[in-house]
mmCIF file of C-alpha atoms in Angstrom:
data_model
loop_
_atom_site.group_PDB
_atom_site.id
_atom_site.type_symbol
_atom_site.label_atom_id
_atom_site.label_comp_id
_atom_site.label_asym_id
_atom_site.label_seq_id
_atom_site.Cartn_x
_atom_site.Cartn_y
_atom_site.Cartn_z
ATOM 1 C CA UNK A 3 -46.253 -32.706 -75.060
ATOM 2 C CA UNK A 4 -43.323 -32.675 -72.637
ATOM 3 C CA UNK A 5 -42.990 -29.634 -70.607
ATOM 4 C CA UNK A 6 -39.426 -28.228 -69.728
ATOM 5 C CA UNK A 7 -39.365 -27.158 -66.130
ATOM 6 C CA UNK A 8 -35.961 -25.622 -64.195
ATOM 7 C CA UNK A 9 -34.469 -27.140 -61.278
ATOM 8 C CA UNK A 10 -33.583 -24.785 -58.484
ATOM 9 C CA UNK A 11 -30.241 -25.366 -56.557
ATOM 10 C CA UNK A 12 -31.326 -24.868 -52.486
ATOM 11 C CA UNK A 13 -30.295 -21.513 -51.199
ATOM 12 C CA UNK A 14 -27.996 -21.457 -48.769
ATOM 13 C CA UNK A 15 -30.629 -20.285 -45.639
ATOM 14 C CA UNK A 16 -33.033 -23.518 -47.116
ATOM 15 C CA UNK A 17 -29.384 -25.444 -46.240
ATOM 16 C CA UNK A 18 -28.155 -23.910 -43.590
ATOM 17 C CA UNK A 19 -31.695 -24.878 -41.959
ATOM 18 C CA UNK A 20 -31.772 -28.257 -43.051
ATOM 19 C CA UNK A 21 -28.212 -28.878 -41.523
ATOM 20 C CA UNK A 22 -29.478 -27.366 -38.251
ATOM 21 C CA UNK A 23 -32.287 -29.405 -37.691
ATOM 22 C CA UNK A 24 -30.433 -32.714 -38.461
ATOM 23 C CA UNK A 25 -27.816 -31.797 -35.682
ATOM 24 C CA UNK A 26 -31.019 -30.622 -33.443
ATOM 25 C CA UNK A 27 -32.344 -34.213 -34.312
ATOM 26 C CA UNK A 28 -29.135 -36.131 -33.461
ATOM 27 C CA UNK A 29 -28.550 -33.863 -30.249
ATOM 28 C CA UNK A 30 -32.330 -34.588 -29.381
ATOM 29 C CA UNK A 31 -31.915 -38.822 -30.030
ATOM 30 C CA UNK A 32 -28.734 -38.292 -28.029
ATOM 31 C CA UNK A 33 -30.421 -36.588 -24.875
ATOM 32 C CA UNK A 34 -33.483 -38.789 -25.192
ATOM 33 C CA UNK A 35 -31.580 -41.972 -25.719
ATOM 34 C CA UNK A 36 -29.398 -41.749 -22.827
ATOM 35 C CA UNK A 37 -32.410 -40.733 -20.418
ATOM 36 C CA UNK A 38 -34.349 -44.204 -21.908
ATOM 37 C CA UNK A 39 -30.723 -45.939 -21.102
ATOM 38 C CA UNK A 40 -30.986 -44.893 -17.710
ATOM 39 C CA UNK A 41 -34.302 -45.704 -16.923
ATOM 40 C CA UNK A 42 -33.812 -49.642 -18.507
ATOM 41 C CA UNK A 43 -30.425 -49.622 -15.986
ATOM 42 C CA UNK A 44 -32.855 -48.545 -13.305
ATOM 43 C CA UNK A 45 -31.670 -45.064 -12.284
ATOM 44 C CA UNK A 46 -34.353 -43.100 -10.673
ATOM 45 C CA UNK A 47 -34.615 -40.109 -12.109
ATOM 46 C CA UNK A 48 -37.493 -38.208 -10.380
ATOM 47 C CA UNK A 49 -40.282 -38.785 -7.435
ATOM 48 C CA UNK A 50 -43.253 -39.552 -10.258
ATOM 49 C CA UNK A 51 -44.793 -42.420 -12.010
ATOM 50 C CA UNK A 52 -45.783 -40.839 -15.005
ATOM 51 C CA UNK A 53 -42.939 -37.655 -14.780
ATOM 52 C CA UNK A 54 -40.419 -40.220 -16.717
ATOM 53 C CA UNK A 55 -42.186 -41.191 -19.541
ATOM 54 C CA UNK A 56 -43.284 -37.453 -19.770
ATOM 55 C CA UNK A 57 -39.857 -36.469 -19.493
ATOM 56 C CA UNK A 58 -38.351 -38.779 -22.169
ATOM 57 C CA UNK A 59 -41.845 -38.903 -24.491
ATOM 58 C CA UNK A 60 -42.387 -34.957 -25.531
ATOM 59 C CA UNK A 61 -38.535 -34.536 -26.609
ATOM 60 C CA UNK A 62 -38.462 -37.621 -28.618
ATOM 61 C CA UNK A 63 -41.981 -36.206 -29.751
ATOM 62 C CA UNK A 64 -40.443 -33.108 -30.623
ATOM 63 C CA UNK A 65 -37.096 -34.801 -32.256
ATOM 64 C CA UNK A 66 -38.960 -37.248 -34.366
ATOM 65 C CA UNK A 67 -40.669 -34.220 -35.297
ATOM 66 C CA UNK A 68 -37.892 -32.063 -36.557
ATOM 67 C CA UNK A 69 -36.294 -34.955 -37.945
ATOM 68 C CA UNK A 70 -39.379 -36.057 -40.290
ATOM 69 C CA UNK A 71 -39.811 -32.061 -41.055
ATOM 70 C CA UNK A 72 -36.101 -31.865 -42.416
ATOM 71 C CA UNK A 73 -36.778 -34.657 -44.726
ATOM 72 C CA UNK A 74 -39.791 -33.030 -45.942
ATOM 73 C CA UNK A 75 -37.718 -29.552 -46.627
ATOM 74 C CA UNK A 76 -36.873 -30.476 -49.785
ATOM 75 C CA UNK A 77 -40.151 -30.703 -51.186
ATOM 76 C CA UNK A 78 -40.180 -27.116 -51.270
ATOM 77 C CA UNK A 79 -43.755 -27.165 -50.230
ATOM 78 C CA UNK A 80 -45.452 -24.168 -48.203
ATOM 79 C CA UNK A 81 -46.737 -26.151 -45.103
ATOM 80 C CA UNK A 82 -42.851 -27.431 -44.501
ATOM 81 C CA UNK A 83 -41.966 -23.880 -43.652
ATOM 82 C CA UNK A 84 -44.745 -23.173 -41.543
ATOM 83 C CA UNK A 85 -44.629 -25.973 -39.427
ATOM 84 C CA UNK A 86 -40.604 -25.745 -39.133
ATOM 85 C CA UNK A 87 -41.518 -21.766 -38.005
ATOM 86 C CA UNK A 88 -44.089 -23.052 -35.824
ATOM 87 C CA UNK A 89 -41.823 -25.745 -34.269
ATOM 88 C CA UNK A 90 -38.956 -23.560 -33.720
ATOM 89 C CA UNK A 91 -41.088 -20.830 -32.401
ATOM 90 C CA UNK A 92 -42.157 -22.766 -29.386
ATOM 91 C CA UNK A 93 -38.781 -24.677 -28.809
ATOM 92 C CA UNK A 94 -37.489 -21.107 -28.786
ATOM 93 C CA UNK A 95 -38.658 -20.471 -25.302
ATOM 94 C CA UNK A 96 -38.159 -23.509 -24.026
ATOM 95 C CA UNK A 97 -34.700 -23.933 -24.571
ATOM 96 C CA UNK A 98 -34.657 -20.247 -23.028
ATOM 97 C CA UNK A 99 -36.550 -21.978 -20.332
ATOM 98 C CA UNK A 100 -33.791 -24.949 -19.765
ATOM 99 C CA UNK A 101 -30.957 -22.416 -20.288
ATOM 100 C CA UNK A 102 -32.205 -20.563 -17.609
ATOM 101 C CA UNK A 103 -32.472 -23.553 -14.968
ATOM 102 C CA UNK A 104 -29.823 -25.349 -15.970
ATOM 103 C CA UNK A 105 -27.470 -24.339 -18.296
ATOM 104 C CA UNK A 106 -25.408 -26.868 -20.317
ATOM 105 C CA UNK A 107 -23.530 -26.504 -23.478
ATOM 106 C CA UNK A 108 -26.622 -29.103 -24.982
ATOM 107 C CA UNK A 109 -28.970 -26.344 -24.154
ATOM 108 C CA UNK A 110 -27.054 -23.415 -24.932
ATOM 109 C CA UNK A 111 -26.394 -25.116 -28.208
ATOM 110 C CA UNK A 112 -30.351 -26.155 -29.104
ATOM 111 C CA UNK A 113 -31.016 -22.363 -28.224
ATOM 112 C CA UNK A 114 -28.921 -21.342 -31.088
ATOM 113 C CA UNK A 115 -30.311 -23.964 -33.594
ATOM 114 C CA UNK A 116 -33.768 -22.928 -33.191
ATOM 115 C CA UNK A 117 -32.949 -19.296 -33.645
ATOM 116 C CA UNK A 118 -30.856 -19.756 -36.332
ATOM 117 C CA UNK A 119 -33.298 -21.865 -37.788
ATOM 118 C CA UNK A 120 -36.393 -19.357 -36.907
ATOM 119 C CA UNK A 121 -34.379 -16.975 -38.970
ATOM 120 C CA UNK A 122 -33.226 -18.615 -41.869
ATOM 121 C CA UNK A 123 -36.760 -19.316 -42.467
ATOM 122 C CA UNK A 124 -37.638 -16.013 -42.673
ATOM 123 C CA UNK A 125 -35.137 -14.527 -44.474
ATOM 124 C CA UNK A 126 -36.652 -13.938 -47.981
ATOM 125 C CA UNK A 127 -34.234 -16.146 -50.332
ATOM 126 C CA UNK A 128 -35.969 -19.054 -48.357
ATOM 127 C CA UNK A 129 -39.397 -17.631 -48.405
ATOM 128 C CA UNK A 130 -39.600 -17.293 -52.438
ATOM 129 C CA UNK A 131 -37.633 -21.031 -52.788
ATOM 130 C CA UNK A 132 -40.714 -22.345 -50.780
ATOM 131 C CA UNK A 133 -43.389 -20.247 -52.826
ATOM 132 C CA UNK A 134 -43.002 -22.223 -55.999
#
């Protein structure tokens, strides 16, 4: 017969996350984007070859990433949340990293995403909206 099941509304921490990481993805298209826009004017950028594409390839990598994982958040489903945690964990210290040796507001402000990201993840309100 036809089952009856109840709709959750997202908590606010699921939200709250969700908002972060699109405005870490559009900062992240923003910073790659312009370094890819500088490269096709033919601005050199470093001493190495392969140091550019490096340089431009992992933060797309990582944006794309964060971008398709935000989609995803919705589906409430367990391996969302642990790969956002993961994610987050490890851009963590490298936005620590960039902060450190050169500090710009764009850094300062992906420091704070990924922390307040890292914790609204593990605040418990998010942790039983994923465990369906």
């Amino acid at each position: 017969m036809s089952e009856t099941y109840r709709i959750e509304a997202m908590p606010r921490t699921v939200l709250a996350t969700r908002i972060c990481m699109w405005i870490q993805a559009v900062l992240g298209f923003q910073q790659a984007g312009t370094f890819l826009v500088l490269m096709a004017l033919g601005v050199r950028l470093d001493d190495g070859e392969g140091v550019a594409l490096y340089s431009t390839a992992l933060p797309l990598a990582t944006v794309l990433l964060v971008g398709f994982l935000s989609t995803r958040v919705p589906s409430r489903r367990g391996w969302v949340r642990a790969a956002v945690l993961v994610v987050e964990l490890l851009l963590i210290p490298l936005e620590i990293w960039e902060v450190l040796y050169g500090a710009s507001l764009g850094n300062v402000v992906g420091l704070l995403l990924a922390a307040v990201v890292f914790v609204q993840l593990c605040r418990p309100s998010s942790g039983k909206w994923f465990d369906r």
